[in-house]
Short mmCIF file of C-alpha atoms and ligand atoms in Angstrom, two decimals:
data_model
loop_
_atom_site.label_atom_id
_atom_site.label_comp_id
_atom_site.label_asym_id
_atom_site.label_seq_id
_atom_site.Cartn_x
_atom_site.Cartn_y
_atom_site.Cartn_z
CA UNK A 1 44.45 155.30 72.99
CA UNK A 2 45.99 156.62 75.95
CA UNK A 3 46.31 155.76 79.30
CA UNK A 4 46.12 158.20 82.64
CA UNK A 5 49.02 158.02 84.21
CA UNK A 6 48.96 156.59 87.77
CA UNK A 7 45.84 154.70 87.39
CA UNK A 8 44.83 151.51 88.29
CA UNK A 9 42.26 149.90 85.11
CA UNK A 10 40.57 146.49 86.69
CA UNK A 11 39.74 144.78 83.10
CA UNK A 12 37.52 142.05 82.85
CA UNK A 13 38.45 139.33 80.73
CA UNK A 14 36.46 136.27 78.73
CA UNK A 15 35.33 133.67 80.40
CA UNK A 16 35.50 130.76 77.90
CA UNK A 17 35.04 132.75 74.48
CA UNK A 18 37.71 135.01 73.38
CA UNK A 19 35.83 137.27 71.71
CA UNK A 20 34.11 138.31 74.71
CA UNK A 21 36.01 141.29 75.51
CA UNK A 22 35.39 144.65 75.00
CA UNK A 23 37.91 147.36 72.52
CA UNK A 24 37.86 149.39 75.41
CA UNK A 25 39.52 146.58 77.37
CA UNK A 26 41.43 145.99 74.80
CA UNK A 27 43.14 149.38 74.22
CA UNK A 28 43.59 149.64 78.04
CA UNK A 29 45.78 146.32 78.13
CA UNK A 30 47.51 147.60 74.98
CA UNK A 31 48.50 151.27 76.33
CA UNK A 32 49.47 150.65 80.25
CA UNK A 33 53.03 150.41 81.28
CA UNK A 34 51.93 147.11 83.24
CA UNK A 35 49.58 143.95 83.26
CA UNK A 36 49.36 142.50 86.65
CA UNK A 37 47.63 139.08 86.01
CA UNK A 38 46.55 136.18 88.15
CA UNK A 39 48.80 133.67 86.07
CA UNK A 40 50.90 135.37 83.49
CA UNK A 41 51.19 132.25 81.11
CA UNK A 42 47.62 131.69 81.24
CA UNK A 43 46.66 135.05 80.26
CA UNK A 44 49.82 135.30 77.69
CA UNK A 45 47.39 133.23 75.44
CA UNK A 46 45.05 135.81 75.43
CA UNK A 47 47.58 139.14 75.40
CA UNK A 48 49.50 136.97 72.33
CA UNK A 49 46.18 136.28 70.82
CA UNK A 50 44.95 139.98 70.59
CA UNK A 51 48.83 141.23 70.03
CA UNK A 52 49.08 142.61 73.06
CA UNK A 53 52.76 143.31 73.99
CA UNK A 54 52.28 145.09 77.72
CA UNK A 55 54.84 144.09 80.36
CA UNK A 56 53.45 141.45 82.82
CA UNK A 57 53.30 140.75 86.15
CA UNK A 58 52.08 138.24 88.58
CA UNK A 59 49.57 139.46 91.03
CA UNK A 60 47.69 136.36 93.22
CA UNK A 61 46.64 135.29 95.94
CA UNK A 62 50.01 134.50 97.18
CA UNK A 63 51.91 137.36 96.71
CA UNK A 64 49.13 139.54 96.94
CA UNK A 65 49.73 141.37 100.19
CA UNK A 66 53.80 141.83 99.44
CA UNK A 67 53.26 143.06 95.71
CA UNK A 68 50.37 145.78 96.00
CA UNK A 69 52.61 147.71 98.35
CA UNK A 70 55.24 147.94 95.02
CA UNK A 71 52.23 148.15 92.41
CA UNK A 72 51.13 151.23 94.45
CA UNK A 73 54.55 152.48 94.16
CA UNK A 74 54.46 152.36 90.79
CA UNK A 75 51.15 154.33 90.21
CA UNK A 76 52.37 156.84 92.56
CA UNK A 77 55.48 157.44 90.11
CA UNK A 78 52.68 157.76 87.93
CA UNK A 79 52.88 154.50 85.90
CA UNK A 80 49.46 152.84 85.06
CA UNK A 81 48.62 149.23 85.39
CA UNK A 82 45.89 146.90 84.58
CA UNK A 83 44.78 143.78 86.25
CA UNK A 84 43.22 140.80 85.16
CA UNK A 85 42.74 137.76 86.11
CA UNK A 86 42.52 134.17 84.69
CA UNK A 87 39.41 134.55 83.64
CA UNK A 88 36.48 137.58 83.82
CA UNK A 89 36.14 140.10 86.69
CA UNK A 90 38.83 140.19 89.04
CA UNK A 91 38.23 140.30 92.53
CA UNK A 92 34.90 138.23 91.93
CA UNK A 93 36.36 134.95 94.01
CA UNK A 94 39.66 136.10 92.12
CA UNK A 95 42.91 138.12 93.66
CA UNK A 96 42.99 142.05 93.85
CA UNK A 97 40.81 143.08 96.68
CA UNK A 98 44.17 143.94 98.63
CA UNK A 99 45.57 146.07 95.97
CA UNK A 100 41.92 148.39 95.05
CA UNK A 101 41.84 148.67 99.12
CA UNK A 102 45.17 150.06 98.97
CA UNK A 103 44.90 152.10 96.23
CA UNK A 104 41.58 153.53 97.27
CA UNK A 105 43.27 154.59 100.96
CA UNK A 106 46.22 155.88 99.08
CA UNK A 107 43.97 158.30 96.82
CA UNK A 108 44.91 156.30 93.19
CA UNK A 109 42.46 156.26 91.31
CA UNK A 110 40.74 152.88 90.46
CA UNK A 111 38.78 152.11 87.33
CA UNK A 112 36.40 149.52 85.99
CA UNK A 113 35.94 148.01 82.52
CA UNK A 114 33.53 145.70 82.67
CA UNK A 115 33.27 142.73 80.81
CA UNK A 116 32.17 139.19 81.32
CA UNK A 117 31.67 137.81 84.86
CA UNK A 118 30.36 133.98 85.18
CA UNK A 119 27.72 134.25 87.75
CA UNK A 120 26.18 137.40 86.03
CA UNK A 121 26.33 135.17 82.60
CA UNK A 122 24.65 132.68 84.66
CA UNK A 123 22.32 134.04 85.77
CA UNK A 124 21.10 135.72 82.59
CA UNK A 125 20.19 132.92 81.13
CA UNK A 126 18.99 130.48 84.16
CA UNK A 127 15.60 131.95 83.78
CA UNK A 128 15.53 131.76 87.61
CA UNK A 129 14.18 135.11 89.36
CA UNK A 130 17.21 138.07 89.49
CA UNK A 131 15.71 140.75 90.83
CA UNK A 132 17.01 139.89 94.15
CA UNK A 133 19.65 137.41 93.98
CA UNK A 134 22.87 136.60 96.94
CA UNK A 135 26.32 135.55 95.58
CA UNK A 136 28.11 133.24 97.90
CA UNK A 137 31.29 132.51 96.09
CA UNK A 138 32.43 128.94 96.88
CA UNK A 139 31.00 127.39 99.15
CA UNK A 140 33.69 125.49 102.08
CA UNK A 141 35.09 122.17 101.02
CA UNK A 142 33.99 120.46 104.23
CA UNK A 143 30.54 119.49 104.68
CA UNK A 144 29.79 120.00 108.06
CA UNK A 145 31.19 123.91 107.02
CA UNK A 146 28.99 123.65 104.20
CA UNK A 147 25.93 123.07 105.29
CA UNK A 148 26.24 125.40 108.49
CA UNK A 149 27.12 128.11 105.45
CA UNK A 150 24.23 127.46 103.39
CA UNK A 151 21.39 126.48 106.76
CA UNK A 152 22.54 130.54 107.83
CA UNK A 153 21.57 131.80 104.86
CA UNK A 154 18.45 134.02 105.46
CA UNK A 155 14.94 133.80 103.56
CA UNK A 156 13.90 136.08 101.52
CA UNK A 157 17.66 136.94 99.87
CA UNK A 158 16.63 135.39 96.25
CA UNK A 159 17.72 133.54 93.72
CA UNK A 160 21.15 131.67 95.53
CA UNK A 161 24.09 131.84 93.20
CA UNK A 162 27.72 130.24 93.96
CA UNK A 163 30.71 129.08 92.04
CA UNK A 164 31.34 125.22 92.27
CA UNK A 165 34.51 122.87 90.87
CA UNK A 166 33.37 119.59 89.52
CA UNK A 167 35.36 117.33 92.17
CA UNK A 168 33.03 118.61 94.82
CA UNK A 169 29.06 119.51 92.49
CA UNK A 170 27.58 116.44 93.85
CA UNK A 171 28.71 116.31 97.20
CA UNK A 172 27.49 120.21 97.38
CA UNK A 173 24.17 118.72 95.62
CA UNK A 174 23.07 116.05 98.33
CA UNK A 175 23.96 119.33 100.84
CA UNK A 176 21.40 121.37 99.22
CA UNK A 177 18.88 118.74 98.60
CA UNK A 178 19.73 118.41 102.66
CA UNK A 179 18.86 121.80 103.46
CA UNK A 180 16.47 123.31 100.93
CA UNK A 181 14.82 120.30 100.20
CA UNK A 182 14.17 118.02 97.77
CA UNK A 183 11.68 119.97 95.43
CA UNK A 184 14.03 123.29 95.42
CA UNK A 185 14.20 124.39 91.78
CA UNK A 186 18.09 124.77 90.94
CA UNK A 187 19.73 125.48 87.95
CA UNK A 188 23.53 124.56 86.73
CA UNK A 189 25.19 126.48 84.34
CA UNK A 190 28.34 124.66 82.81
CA UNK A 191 31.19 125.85 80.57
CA UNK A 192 30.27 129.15 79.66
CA UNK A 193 30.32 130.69 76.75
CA UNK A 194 32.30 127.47 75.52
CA UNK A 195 31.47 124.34 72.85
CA UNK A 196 29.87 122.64 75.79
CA UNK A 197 27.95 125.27 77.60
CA UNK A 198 24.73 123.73 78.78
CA UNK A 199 22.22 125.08 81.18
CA UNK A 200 20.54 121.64 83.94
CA UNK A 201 17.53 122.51 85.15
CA UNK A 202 15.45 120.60 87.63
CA UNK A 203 15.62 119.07 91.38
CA UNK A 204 18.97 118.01 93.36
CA UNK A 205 18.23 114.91 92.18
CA UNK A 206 17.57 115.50 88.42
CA UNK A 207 20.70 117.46 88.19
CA UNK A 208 22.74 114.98 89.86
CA UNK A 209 21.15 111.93 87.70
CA UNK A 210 22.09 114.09 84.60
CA UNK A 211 25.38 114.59 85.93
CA UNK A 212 26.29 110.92 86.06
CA UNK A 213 24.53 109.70 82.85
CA UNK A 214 28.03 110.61 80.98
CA UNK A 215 31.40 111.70 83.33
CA UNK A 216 32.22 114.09 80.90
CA UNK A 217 29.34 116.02 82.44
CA UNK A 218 30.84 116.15 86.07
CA UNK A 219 34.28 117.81 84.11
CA UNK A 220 34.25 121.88 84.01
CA UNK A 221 33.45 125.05 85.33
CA UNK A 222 29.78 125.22 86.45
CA UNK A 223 27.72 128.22 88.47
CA UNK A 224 25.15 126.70 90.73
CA UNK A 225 21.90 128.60 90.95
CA UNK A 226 18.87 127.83 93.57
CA UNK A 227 15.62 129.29 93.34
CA UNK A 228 13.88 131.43 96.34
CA UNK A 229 11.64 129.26 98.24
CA UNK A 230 8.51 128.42 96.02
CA UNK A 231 6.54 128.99 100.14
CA UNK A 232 7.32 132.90 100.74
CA UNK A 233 6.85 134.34 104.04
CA UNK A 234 3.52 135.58 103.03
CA UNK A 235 2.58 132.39 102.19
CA UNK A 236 3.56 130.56 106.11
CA UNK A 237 -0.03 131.39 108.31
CA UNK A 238 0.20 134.28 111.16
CA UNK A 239 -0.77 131.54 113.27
CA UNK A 240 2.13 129.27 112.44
CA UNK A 241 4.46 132.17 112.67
CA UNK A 242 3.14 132.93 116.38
CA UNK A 243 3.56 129.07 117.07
CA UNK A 244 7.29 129.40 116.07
CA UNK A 245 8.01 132.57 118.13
CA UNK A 246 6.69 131.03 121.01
CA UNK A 247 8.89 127.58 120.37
CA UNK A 248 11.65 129.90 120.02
CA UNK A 249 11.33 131.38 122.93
CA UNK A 250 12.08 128.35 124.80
CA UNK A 251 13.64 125.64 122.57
CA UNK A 252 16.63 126.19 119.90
CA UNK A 253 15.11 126.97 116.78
CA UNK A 254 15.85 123.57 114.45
CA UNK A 255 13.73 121.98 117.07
CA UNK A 256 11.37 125.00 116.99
CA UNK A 257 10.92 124.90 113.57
CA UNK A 258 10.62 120.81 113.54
CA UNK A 259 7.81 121.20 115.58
CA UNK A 260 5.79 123.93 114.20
CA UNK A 261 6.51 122.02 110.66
CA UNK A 262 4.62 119.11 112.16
CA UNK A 263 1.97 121.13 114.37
CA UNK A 264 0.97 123.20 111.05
CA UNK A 265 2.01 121.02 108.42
CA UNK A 266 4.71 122.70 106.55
CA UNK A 267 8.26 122.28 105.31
CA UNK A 268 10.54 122.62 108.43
CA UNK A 269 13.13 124.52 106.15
CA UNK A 270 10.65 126.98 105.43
CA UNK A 271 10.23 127.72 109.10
CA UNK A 272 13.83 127.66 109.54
CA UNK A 273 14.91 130.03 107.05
CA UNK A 274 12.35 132.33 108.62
CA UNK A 275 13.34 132.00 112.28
CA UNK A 276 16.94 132.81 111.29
CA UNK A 277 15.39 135.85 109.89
CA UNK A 278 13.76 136.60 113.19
CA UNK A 279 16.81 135.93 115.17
CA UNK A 280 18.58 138.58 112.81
CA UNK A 281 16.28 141.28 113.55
N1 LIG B 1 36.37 136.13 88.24
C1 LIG B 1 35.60 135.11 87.63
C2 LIG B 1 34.26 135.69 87.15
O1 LIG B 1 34.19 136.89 86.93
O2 LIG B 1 33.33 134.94 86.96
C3 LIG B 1 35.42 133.91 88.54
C4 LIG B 1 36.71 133.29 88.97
S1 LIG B 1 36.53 131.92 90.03
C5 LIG B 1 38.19 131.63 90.50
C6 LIG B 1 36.31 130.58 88.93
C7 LIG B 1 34.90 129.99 89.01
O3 LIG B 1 34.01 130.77 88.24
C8 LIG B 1 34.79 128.59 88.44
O4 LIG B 1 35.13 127.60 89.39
C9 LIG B 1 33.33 128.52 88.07
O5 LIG B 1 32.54 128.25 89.21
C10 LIG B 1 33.08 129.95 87.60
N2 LIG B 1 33.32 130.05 86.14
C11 LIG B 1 34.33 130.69 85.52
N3 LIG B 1 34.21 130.55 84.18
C12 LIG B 1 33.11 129.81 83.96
C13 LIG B 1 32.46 129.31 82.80
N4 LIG B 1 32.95 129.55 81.59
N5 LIG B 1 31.33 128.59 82.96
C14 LIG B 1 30.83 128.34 84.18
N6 LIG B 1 31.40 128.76 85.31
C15 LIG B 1 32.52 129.49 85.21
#
């Protein structure tokens, strides 16, 4: 297979199995002038593995800014170049947003091959609701951060999905047992596509007891998932909904949702999520 000259391939790559990757992808990597990769001895593995003898290059987060000025360079001379990253789809929570920007301002032309990408895995298999579904990356490694991030989240969005690193899954647990309660369904899918992948289903605190039955379980990559909000909006009375917009109106809205919660006797998050929805109108 050929290449076009002067354009930019953005190649997904496995994300545990090697197999997972698609001839397409693989003839790409083998017939561009240049792999720009997250961490070129990481993905050496994978070139080596597949006999993949493209030159490399190291395009992250650091260097990220400097280098797509000279990777644009080089497509304009008409070379072609694919990026990956360490694992699955660049640019999802991964390097290369700078470089497609600049390419698609400079008139290069940018193109996809799609492979695997955790959260969509994830989600596949969860057998949580994905018909509507928000992606919220990682969530912030302080708490206070964290729980503004995930108390602004909107109702009504769908299944929650973010990316998690085991030193922080049960801190991040306790946050969303704080703020979605403590009979949220939530889903964590671990390792992947790897000898370990397992899917824990249940409460906050199921999950978390799970986790710390056996430490091996807190090691590895995991997706968090959270159900939507078993109470829809449909479900909260006009009559409690006219009580909150008249709280609102005069008190800040945790307190206006605390006290409708208590007036009509529903969950305060419930109420919550929905005034934020109000406030966004
Ligand atoms: N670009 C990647 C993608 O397409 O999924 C994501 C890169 S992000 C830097 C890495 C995070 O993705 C991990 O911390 C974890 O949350 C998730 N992840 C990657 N591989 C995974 C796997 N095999 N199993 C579960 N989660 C995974």
């Amino acid at each position: 297979m050929t290449t076009q000259s002067g354009q930019l391939y953005i190649v997904a790559t496995p994300i545990g199995n090697l197999a997972d990757i698609s001839q397409r992808a693989l003839d790409i990597l083998s017939a561009v002038d240049w792999i720009a990769a997250e961490d070129t001895r990481h993905s050496s593995r994978l070139l080596q593995h597949y006999g993949i003898q493209s030159k490399l290059l190291a395009l992250h987060d650091h260097n990220e800014k400097q280098r797509a000025a000279s990777l644009l360079e080089k497509l304009q001379q008409g070379q072609s170049i694919a990026l990956i990253s360490d694992a699955g789809t660049p640019l999802i929570s991964d390097p290369g947003y700078s470089l497609v920007r600049h390419c698609q301002q400079a008139g290069v032309q940018v193109v996809p091959v799609p492979g695997a990408c955790a959260l969509i895995a994830a989600l596949s298999a969860a057998g949580l609701p994905t018909d509507q579904f928000l992606f919220i990356g990682f969530l912030a490694a302080k708490q206070q951060q964290r729980l503004s991030q995930l108390q602004a989240i909107p109702a009504g969005v769908g299944t929650l999905v973010c990316y998690e690193t085991a030193r922080r899954i049960q801190d991040t647990l306790l946050d969303v047992q704080q703020v979605f309660g403590s009979e949220r369904e939530l889903v964590l899918a671990k390792e992947l596509t790897k000898a370990f992948e397992h899917f824990a289903r249940g409460t906050a605190d199921d999950i978390l007891q799970w986790l710390q039955q056996d430490p091996k379980r807190c090691q590895g990559e995991m997706v968090l998932m959270i159900a939507p909000t078993a109470k829809t909006e449909s479900e909260i009375s006009e009559t409690a909904l006219h009580t909150l917009q008249l709280l609102m109106a005069e008190l800040p809205l945790k307190k206006a949702a605390a006290l409708t919660a208590e007036i009509h006797g529903l969950k305060k998050n419930a109420l919550y999520q929905h005034g934020l929805s109000l406030q966004q109108k």
